[in-house]
CSV table of C-alpha atoms and ligand atoms in Angstrom, one decimal:
chain,number,residue,atom,x,y,z
Q,1,MET,CA,260.1,110.8,-65.8
Q,2,ILE,CA,256.8,109.6,-67.2
Q,3,TYR,CA,254.9,107.5,-64.6
Q,4,LEU,CA,252.3,105.2,-66.0
Q,5,ASP,CA,252.1,102.6,-63.3
Q,6,HIS,CA,249.5,104.0,-60.8
Q,7,ALA,CA,248.1,100.6,-60.2
Q,8,ALA,CA,251.4,99.5,-58.7
Q,9,THR,CA,251.6,102.6,-56.5
Q,10,THR,CA,251.1,106.4,-56.7
Q,11,PRO,CA,253.1,109.5,-56.1
Q,12,VAL,CA,252.5,111.1,-52.8
Q,13,PRO,CA,251.4,114.8,-53.1
Q,14,ARG,CA,253.3,117.4,-51.1
Q,15,GLU,CA,250.3,118.0,-48.8
Q,16,VAL,CA,250.2,114.3,-47.9
Q,17,ALA,CA,254.0,114.3,-47.1
Q,18,ASP,CA,253.6,117.6,-45.1
Q,19,ALA,CA,250.7,116.1,-43.0
Q,20,MET,CA,252.9,113.1,-42.2
Q,21,TYR,CA,255.9,115.2,-41.4
Q,22,SER,CA,254.0,117.2,-38.9
Q,23,VAL,CA,252.8,114.1,-37.2
Q,24,LEU,CA,256.2,112.6,-37.1
Q,25,THR,CA,258.0,115.7,-35.8
Q,26,GLU,CA,255.4,117.6,-33.7
Q,27,GLN,CA,252.3,115.4,-33.0
Q,28,TYR,CA,254.3,112.3,-32.2
Q,29,GLY,CA,252.2,111.2,-29.2
Q,30,ASN,CA,251.1,107.7,-28.7
Q,31,PRO,CA,247.2,107.7,-28.9
Q,32,SER,CA,247.1,105.5,-25.8
Q,33,SER,CA,249.0,108.0,-23.7
Q,34,GLN,CA,246.9,110.0,-21.2
Q,35,TYR,CA,248.6,113.4,-21.4
Q,36,ALA,CA,247.5,115.9,-24.1
Q,37,LEU,CA,250.1,114.9,-26.7
Q,38,GLY,CA,248.6,111.4,-26.7
Q,39,ALA,CA,245.0,112.2,-26.1
Q,40,ASP,CA,245.1,114.8,-28.9
Q,41,MET,CA,246.5,112.2,-31.3
Q,42,LYS,CA,243.7,109.7,-30.3
Q,43,LYS,CA,241.2,112.4,-31.3
Q,44,GLN,CA,243.1,113.0,-34.6
Q,45,VAL,CA,243.2,109.3,-35.4
Q,46,GLU,CA,239.4,109.2,-35.0
Q,47,SER,CA,238.9,112.2,-37.2
Q,48,TRP,CA,241.1,110.7,-39.9
Q,49,ARG,CA,239.1,107.5,-39.6
Q,50,LYS,CA,236.0,109.6,-40.1
Q,51,THR,CA,237.4,111.1,-43.3
Q,52,ILE,CA,238.3,107.7,-44.8
Q,53,ALA,CA,235.0,106.0,-43.6
Q,54,ALA,CA,233.0,108.8,-45.1
Q,55,ALA,CA,234.8,108.4,-48.4
Q,56,LEU,CA,234.2,104.6,-48.4
Q,57,GLY,CA,230.7,105.1,-47.3
Q,58,CYS,CA,230.6,103.3,-43.9
Q,59,ASP,CA,230.4,104.0,-40.2
Q,60,THR,CA,233.7,104.9,-38.4
Q,61,LYS,CA,233.1,101.9,-36.1
Q,62,GLN,CA,233.2,99.6,-39.0
Q,63,LEU,CA,236.6,100.7,-40.3
Q,64,PHE,CA,239.8,99.2,-38.9
Q,65,PHE,CA,243.3,100.4,-39.9
Q,66,THR,CA,245.8,97.8,-41.2
Q,67,SER,CA,249.3,97.9,-42.4
Q,68,CYS,CA,248.4,97.4,-46.1
Q,69,GLY,CA,245.9,95.8,-48.5
Q,70,THR,CA,247.6,92.5,-48.1
Q,71,GLU,CA,246.9,92.5,-44.4
Q,72,GLY,CA,243.2,93.4,-45.0
Q,73,ASP,CA,242.8,90.5,-47.4
Q,74,ASN,CA,244.5,88.0,-45.1
Q,75,TRP,CA,242.4,89.1,-42.1
Q,76,ALA,CA,239.1,89.2,-43.9
Q,77,ILE,CA,239.3,85.7,-45.3
Q,78,GLN,CA,240.6,84.2,-42.1
Q,79,ALA,CA,238.0,86.0,-40.0
Q,80,ALA,CA,235.2,84.8,-42.3
Q,81,CYS,CA,236.4,81.3,-42.1
Q,82,TRP,CA,236.6,81.5,-38.3
Q,83,GLN,CA,233.0,82.8,-38.0
Q,84,ASN,CA,231.8,80.1,-40.4
Q,85,ARG,CA,233.9,77.3,-39.1
Q,86,HIS,CA,230.7,75.3,-38.3
Q,87,VAL,CA,229.1,76.2,-41.7
Q,88,GLY,CA,231.8,74.4,-43.7
Q,89,LYS,CA,235.3,74.4,-45.1
Q,90,HIS,CA,234.7,75.6,-48.7
Q,91,ILE,CA,235.8,78.9,-50.2
Q,92,VAL,CA,234.9,80.4,-53.5
Q,93,THR,CA,237.3,82.9,-55.1
Q,94,THR,CA,238.7,83.7,-58.6
Q,95,ALA,CA,241.9,82.7,-60.3
Q,96,VAL,CA,242.7,86.3,-61.0
Q,97,GLU,CA,242.7,87.6,-57.4
Q,98,HIS,CA,245.8,89.4,-56.0
Q,99,ASN,CA,248.3,87.0,-54.4
Q,100,ALA,CA,247.2,88.4,-51.0
Q,101,VAL,CA,244.0,86.5,-51.5
Q,102,LEU,CA,245.3,83.5,-53.4
Q,103,GLU,CA,248.1,82.8,-51.0
Q,104,THR,CA,245.7,83.0,-48.0
Q,105,CYS,CA,243.5,80.5,-49.8
Q,106,LYS,CA,246.4,78.2,-50.4
Q,107,TRP,CA,247.4,78.4,-46.8
Q,108,LEU,CA,243.8,77.5,-45.8
Q,109,GLU,CA,243.9,74.6,-48.3
Q,110,LYS,CA,246.7,73.2,-46.1
Q,111,GLN,CA,244.4,73.6,-43.1
Q,112,GLY,CA,241.8,71.4,-44.8
Q,113,TYR,CA,239.7,73.9,-46.8
Q,114,GLU,CA,238.6,73.2,-50.3
Q,115,VAL,CA,238.9,76.2,-52.6
Q,116,THR,CA,237.1,76.8,-55.9
Q,117,TYR,CA,239.1,79.1,-58.1
Q,118,LEU,CA,236.9,80.5,-60.8
Q,119,ALA,CA,238.4,81.5,-64.2
Q,120,PRO,CA,237.0,84.6,-66.0
Q,121,ASP,CA,236.4,84.4,-69.7
Q,122,GLY,CA,239.0,85.5,-72.4
Q,123,ASN,CA,238.1,89.2,-71.8
Q,124,GLY,CA,238.6,88.9,-68.1
Q,125,ASP,CA,234.9,89.0,-67.3
Q,126,LEU,CA,233.2,87.0,-64.6
Q,127,SER,CA,229.5,86.7,-64.1
Q,128,ALA,CA,227.7,86.7,-60.7
Q,129,GLN,CA,225.9,83.5,-61.8
Q,130,GLN,CA,229.3,81.8,-62.3
Q,131,VAL,CA,230.2,82.7,-58.7
Q,132,LEU,CA,226.8,81.7,-57.3
Q,133,ASP,CA,226.8,78.3,-59.2
Q,134,ALA,CA,230.0,77.5,-57.3
Q,135,VAL,CA,228.5,78.3,-53.9
Q,136,ARG,CA,227.6,75.3,-51.8
Q,137,PRO,CA,225.9,74.8,-48.4
Q,138,ASP,CA,229.3,74.5,-46.8
Q,139,THR,CA,230.8,77.6,-48.4
Q,140,ALA,CA,232.2,79.7,-45.6
Q,141,VAL,CA,233.3,82.7,-47.6
Q,142,VAL,CA,233.2,84.1,-51.2
Q,143,SER,CA,236.2,86.4,-52.0
Q,144,VAL,CA,236.0,88.3,-55.3
Q,145,MET,CA,237.9,91.4,-56.1
Q,146,LEU,CA,236.1,94.6,-57.1
Q,147,VAL,CA,238.6,95.7,-59.8
Q,148,ASN,CA,241.2,93.5,-61.3
Q,149,ASN,CA,244.7,95.0,-60.9
Q,150,GLU,CA,246.0,93.8,-64.3
Q,151,LEU,CA,243.0,94.1,-66.6
Q,152,GLY,CA,240.8,96.7,-64.9
Q,153,ASN,CA,237.7,94.5,-65.2
Q,154,VAL,CA,235.1,95.4,-62.6
Q,155,TYR,CA,233.4,92.4,-61.0
Q,156,PRO,CA,229.6,92.3,-60.1
Q,157,ILE,CA,229.9,92.3,-56.3
Q,158,ALA,CA,226.4,93.7,-55.5
Q,159,GLU,CA,224.8,91.0,-57.7
Q,160,ILE,CA,226.9,88.3,-56.0
Q,161,ALA,CA,225.8,89.6,-52.6
Q,162,LYS,CA,222.1,89.5,-53.6
Q,163,GLY,CA,222.4,86.0,-55.0
Q,164,LEU,CA,224.3,84.8,-51.9
Q,165,ALA,CA,221.6,86.2,-49.6
Q,166,ARG,CA,219.1,83.9,-51.5
Q,167,LYS,CA,221.3,80.9,-51.9
Q,168,ASN,CA,223.3,80.7,-48.7
Q,169,PRO,CA,222.8,83.6,-46.3
Q,170,LYS,CA,225.4,82.4,-43.9
Q,171,THR,CA,228.2,82.6,-46.5
Q,172,LEU,CA,230.2,85.8,-45.9
Q,173,LEU,CA,231.4,88.0,-48.7
Q,174,HIS,CA,234.8,89.7,-49.0
Q,175,THR,CA,235.8,92.0,-51.7
Q,176,ASP,CA,239.4,93.2,-52.3
Q,177,ALA,CA,238.7,96.8,-53.3
Q,178,VAL,CA,242.3,97.9,-53.3
Q,179,GLN,CA,242.1,98.9,-57.0
Q,180,GLY,CA,238.4,100.0,-56.7
Q,181,PHE,CA,238.6,102.5,-53.8
Q,182,LEU,CA,238.0,106.1,-55.2
Q,183,LYS,CA,238.0,104.6,-58.8
Q,184,VAL,CA,234.6,102.9,-59.0
Q,185,PRO,CA,231.6,103.1,-56.5
Q,186,CYS,CA,232.5,100.9,-53.6
Q,187,SER,CA,230.4,101.7,-50.6
Q,188,PRO,CA,230.1,98.4,-48.6
Q,189,LYS,CA,226.4,98.9,-48.2
Q,190,ALA,CA,225.8,99.2,-52.0
Q,191,LEU,CA,228.1,96.3,-52.6
Q,192,GLY,CA,226.5,94.2,-49.9
Q,193,ALA,CA,229.9,93.0,-48.8
Q,194,ASP,CA,230.8,91.9,-45.3
Q,195,PHE,CA,234.4,92.8,-45.7
Q,196,VAL,CA,236.0,95.4,-47.9
Q,197,THR,CA,239.8,95.8,-48.2
Q,198,ILE,CA,241.4,99.2,-49.2
Q,199,SER,CA,245.0,100.5,-49.3
Q,200,ALA,CA,246.4,104.0,-49.1
Q,201,HIS,CA,249.2,103.9,-51.6
Q,202,LYS,CA,247.0,103.3,-54.6
Q,203,ILE,CA,245.3,106.7,-54.1
Q,204,GLY,CA,248.2,109.1,-53.4
Q,205,GLY,CA,248.7,107.9,-49.8
Q,206,PRO,CA,251.8,106.4,-48.2
Q,207,LYS,CA,252.8,102.8,-48.4
Q,208,GLY,CA,252.3,100.8,-45.1
Q,209,VAL,CA,248.7,101.6,-44.3
Q,210,GLY,CA,245.3,100.3,-45.4
Q,211,ALA,CA,241.9,99.6,-43.8
Q,212,LEU,CA,239.4,96.9,-43.6
Q,213,TYR,CA,235.7,97.4,-43.4
Q,214,ILE,CA,234.0,94.8,-41.3
Q,215,GLY,CA,230.2,94.8,-41.5
Q,216,PRO,CA,227.4,94.0,-39.0
Q,217,ARG,CA,227.0,90.4,-40.1
Q,218,VAL,CA,230.4,89.6,-38.8
Q,219,ARG,CA,229.8,88.8,-35.1
Q,220,ASN,CA,232.7,89.0,-32.7
Q,221,PRO,CA,235.3,89.1,-35.4
Q,222,ARG,CA,238.5,87.2,-34.7
Q,223,PRO,CA,241.2,89.7,-33.6
Q,224,LEU,CA,244.1,89.8,-36.1
Q,225,LEU,CA,246.7,90.8,-33.6
Q,226,ALA,CA,246.2,90.4,-29.8
Q,227,GLY,CA,247.9,92.9,-27.6
Q,228,GLY,CA,247.3,96.4,-26.3
Q,229,GLY,CA,243.7,96.5,-27.5
Q,230,GLN,CA,243.9,99.1,-30.2
Q,231,GLU,CA,241.4,99.2,-33.1
Q,232,SER,CA,238.6,98.1,-30.7
Q,233,GLY,CA,240.7,95.2,-29.6
Q,234,LEU,CA,240.7,93.6,-33.1
Q,235,ARG,CA,244.1,94.8,-34.4
Q,236,SER,CA,246.5,95.6,-31.6
Q,237,GLY,CA,249.6,97.6,-32.1
Q,238,THR,CA,250.4,101.3,-31.7
Q,239,GLU,CA,248.6,103.1,-34.4
Q,240,ALA,CA,250.7,104.2,-37.4
Q,241,THR,CA,249.8,107.8,-36.8
Q,242,ALA,CA,251.8,109.5,-39.6
Q,243,GLN,CA,250.7,106.9,-42.1
Q,244,ILE,CA,247.1,107.2,-41.1
Q,245,ALA,CA,247.4,111.0,-41.3
Q,246,GLY,CA,248.8,110.7,-44.8
Q,247,PHE,CA,246.0,108.2,-45.8
Q,248,ALA,CA,243.3,110.7,-44.7
Q,249,LYS,CA,245.0,113.6,-46.4
Q,250,ALA,CA,245.3,111.6,-49.6
Q,251,VAL,CA,241.6,110.7,-49.4
Q,252,GLU,CA,240.7,114.4,-48.8
Q,253,LEU,CA,242.7,115.5,-51.8
Q,254,ARG,CA,241.2,112.8,-54.1
Q,255,MET,CA,237.7,113.4,-52.9
Q,256,ASN,CA,238.0,117.1,-54.0
Q,257,GLY,CA,236.5,117.0,-57.5
Q,258,LEU,CA,236.6,113.2,-57.6
Q,259,GLN,CA,234.1,112.8,-60.5
Q,260,GLU,CA,236.1,115.2,-62.7
Q,261,LYS,CA,239.3,113.4,-61.8
Q,262,LEU,CA,237.8,110.1,-62.7
Q,263,SER,CA,236.3,111.2,-66.0
Q,264,GLN,CA,239.6,112.8,-66.9
Q,265,MET,CA,241.4,109.5,-66.1
Q,266,ALA,CA,238.8,107.6,-68.2
Q,267,ASP,CA,239.4,110.1,-71.1
Q,268,ILE,CA,243.1,109.6,-70.9
Q,269,LYS,CA,242.7,105.9,-70.9
Q,270,ALA,CA,240.4,106.0,-73.9
Q,271,TYR,CA,243.0,108.3,-75.7
Q,272,ALA,CA,245.7,105.8,-74.8
Q,273,LYS,CA,243.7,102.9,-76.2
Q,274,GLU,CA,243.0,104.8,-79.4
Q,275,GLN,CA,246.7,105.8,-79.9
Q,276,LEU,CA,248.1,102.4,-79.0
Q,277,SER,CA,245.7,100.7,-81.5
Q,278,THR,CA,247.6,102.5,-84.3
Q,279,ILE,CA,250.8,100.4,-83.5
Q,280,PRO,CA,251.0,97.2,-85.6
Q,281,ASP,CA,250.8,93.9,-83.7
Q,282,LEU,CA,249.3,95.7,-80.7
Q,283,GLN,CA,246.3,94.0,-79.1
Q,284,ILE,CA,244.1,95.3,-76.3
Q,285,ILE,CA,243.8,92.8,-73.5
Q,286,GLY,CA,240.6,92.3,-71.4
Q,287,SER,CA,237.5,94.5,-71.3
Q,288,GLY,CA,238.4,96.5,-68.2
Q,289,THR,CA,236.1,99.4,-67.6
Q,290,ALA,CA,237.9,100.8,-64.5
Q,291,PRO,CA,239.2,104.3,-65.4
Q,292,HIS,CA,242.8,103.7,-64.6
Q,293,VAL,CA,244.1,100.3,-65.9
Q,294,LEU,CA,244.8,99.3,-69.4
Q,295,SER,CA,246.5,96.1,-70.5
Q,296,VAL,CA,247.8,95.6,-74.0
Q,297,ALA,CA,250.1,93.1,-75.7
Q,298,LEU,CA,252.7,93.9,-78.4
Q,299,VAL,CA,252.3,90.4,-79.7
Q,300,GLY,CA,255.7,88.8,-80.3
Q,301,TRP,CA,257.8,91.3,-78.3
Q,302,PRO,CA,258.6,90.0,-74.7
Q,303,SER,CA,257.1,92.3,-72.1
Q,304,ALA,CA,260.2,92.3,-69.9
Q,305,ASN,CA,262.3,93.8,-72.8
Q,306,ILE,CA,259.6,96.4,-73.5
Q,307,VAL,CA,259.6,97.5,-69.8
Q,308,THR,CA,263.4,97.7,-69.7
Q,309,ASP,CA,263.6,99.6,-73.0
Q,310,LEU,CA,260.9,102.2,-71.9
Q,311,SER,CA,262.5,102.4,-68.5
Q,312,SER,CA,265.8,103.4,-70.1
Q,313,GLN,CA,263.9,106.4,-71.7
Q,314,GLY,CA,262.3,107.3,-68.3
Q,315,ILE,CA,258.9,105.8,-68.9
Q,316,CYS,CA,257.5,103.5,-66.2
Q,317,ILE,CA,255.0,100.9,-67.2
Q,318,SER,CA,254.7,97.3,-65.9
Q,319,ALA,CA,254.8,93.8,-67.3
Q,320,GLY,CA,251.4,92.6,-66.0
Q,321,SER,CA,251.3,93.2,-62.3
Q,322,ALA,CA,254.3,94.6,-60.4
Q,323,CYS,CA,254.0,91.8,-57.9
Q,324,HIS,CA,255.0,89.1,-60.4
Q,325,GLN,CA,258.5,90.3,-61.0
Q,326,GLY,CA,259.0,89.0,-64.5
Q,327,LYS,CA,257.0,85.7,-64.2
Q,328,LEU,CA,254.1,85.1,-66.5
Q,329,SER,CA,251.2,86.5,-64.5
Q,330,HIS,CA,248.5,84.1,-63.2
Q,331,VAL,CA,245.9,86.5,-64.5
Q,332,VAL,CA,247.2,86.1,-68.1
Q,333,ASP,CA,247.3,82.4,-67.5
Q,334,ALA,CA,243.7,82.3,-66.1
Q,335,ILE,CA,242.2,84.1,-69.1
Q,336,ARG,CA,243.9,81.6,-71.4
Q,337,LEU,CA,245.7,84.0,-73.7
Q,338,PRO,CA,247.9,82.3,-76.3
Q,339,LYS,CA,251.4,81.9,-74.9
Q,340,LYS,CA,252.9,84.4,-77.3
Q,341,THR,CA,250.3,87.0,-76.4
Q,342,GLY,CA,250.6,86.3,-72.7
Q,343,GLN,CA,254.4,86.8,-72.8
Q,344,SER,CA,253.9,90.2,-74.4
Q,345,VAL,CA,251.4,91.8,-72.0
Q,346,ILE,CA,252.2,95.2,-70.5
Q,347,ARG,CA,250.0,97.3,-68.3
Q,348,LEU,CA,249.6,101.1,-68.3
Q,349,SER,CA,247.8,102.7,-65.4
Q,350,VAL,CA,247.0,106.3,-65.1
Q,351,GLY,CA,246.3,108.8,-62.3
Q,352,PRO,CA,244.8,112.2,-62.0
Q,353,GLU,CA,248.2,113.8,-62.9
Q,354,THR,CA,248.6,111.8,-66.2
Q,355,THR,CA,248.5,113.9,-69.4
Q,356,LYS,CA,248.0,113.2,-73.1
Q,357,THR,CA,251.6,114.2,-73.6
Q,358,ASP,CA,252.7,111.4,-71.2
Q,359,ILE,CA,250.6,108.9,-73.3
Q,360,ASP,CA,252.1,110.3,-76.6
Q,361,ALA,CA,255.6,109.7,-75.3
Q,362,CYS,CA,254.8,106.2,-74.3
Q,363,VAL,CA,253.0,105.4,-77.6
Q,364,GLU,CA,256.0,106.7,-79.5
Q,365,ALA,CA,258.5,104.6,-77.4
Q,366,LEU,CA,256.3,101.5,-78.0
Q,367,ARG,CA,256.1,102.2,-81.7
Q,368,LYS,CA,259.9,102.6,-81.9
Q,369,HIS,CA,260.3,99.4,-79.9
Q,370,HIS,CA,258.1,97.6,-82.4
Q,371,ASP,CA,259.9,99.1,-85.5
Q,372,THR,CA,263.5,98.7,-84.3
Q,373,ARG,CA,263.6,95.5,-82.2
Q,374,MET,CA,263.2,92.0,-83.7
Q,375,PRO,CA,260.2,90.0,-82.3
Q,376,MET,CA,261.6,87.2,-80.2
Q,377,LEU,CA,258.5,85.1,-79.4
G,1,PLP,N1,244.9,93.7,-53.9
G,1,PLP,C1,245.1,94.3,-55.1
G,1,PLP,C2,244.0,94.1,-56.1
G,1,PLP,C3,246.2,95.0,-55.4
G,1,PLP,O1,246.4,95.5,-56.6
G,1,PLP,C4,247.2,95.1,-54.4
G,1,PLP,C5,248.5,95.8,-54.7
G,1,PLP,O2,249.0,95.8,-55.8
G,1,PLP,C6,247.0,94.5,-53.1
G,1,PLP,C7,245.8,93.8,-52.9
G,1,PLP,C8,248.0,94.6,-52.0
G,1,PLP,O3,248.0,95.9,-51.4
G,1,PLP,P1,249.2,96.4,-50.6
G,1,PLP,O4,250.3,96.7,-51.6
G,1,PLP,O5,248.7,97.6,-49.9
G,1,PLP,O6,249.5,95.3,-49.7
């Protein structure tokens, strides 16, 4: 199998699975229990938190485990709105966020919030000024993703943070860094963000665990789940110890030679771009500079058919984002691609394991699709 969908999820290395297996079968204590099996696990959870916090670039006390990136996004935006409930009921976000952000905003609209959804330009780019121009005295939160999951565009979070501090210092800043963590620099301090969402399964960790950074400007954050008081009382529920162990092991593995891994991924992406450009009717979509995501359109050939054809040959790519399940993606809509182009968009996303041979096989399969199938759009 050739797996070119690392933005959807990533394979779990053996060492990660082994670390999880050991927690499930031998170190299964509840961190809240007082006997050694529990107390040892509590220490372990804190050491895993330390590994992940160090990789993100924050203090351990600022990192809270969640069940996924979606949960982090929901929590951050709602916590920001809660803190700033007396500031106002306006939110600024983009039209190309993940649904975890968009649906949270839509829910808040039903609670009386007004949301400004900013559209990037035709290349998927968004300027800090565009975001700052939309900020008003009653803006409670700005939520802008660090890396777009469909286009790979990187958004100027640090510049937005600087501008916000001048224009409206009370407004809190959230960034969904699910596609940015260990791909582009994303230390919360350097970004100037109050909330940063990350997720394990995009970097070789298991599904079902993520983390949210909550910065010092967030005072008495609203607990997401009330209960037994875990995660400093902010996110109760028995810790998902095996998942957290897997998350930390995945981070440790990725951090080992990270810069080499990233430049190798960027080289593979550049190679893919070059090879794909030799296919007639193929257009590169967006100007994404993240090392792992590449969107292209085989203009005239429906993306769903391409994905199915390549899947029958053991090649996994996605039609836009995996979360859209065949519907024309809101990202493609937001950057106003012509309909025919939009319906032909596919996404390739690479990981540290991806080779040029994988790319060659994918390019050949796409060329064959182009040469043997009738365009239908
Ligand atoms: N945000 C972005 C940008 C994503 O790409 C994803 C997953 O695809 C998520 C949030 C959701 O993360 P999770 O699958 O951990 O809920």
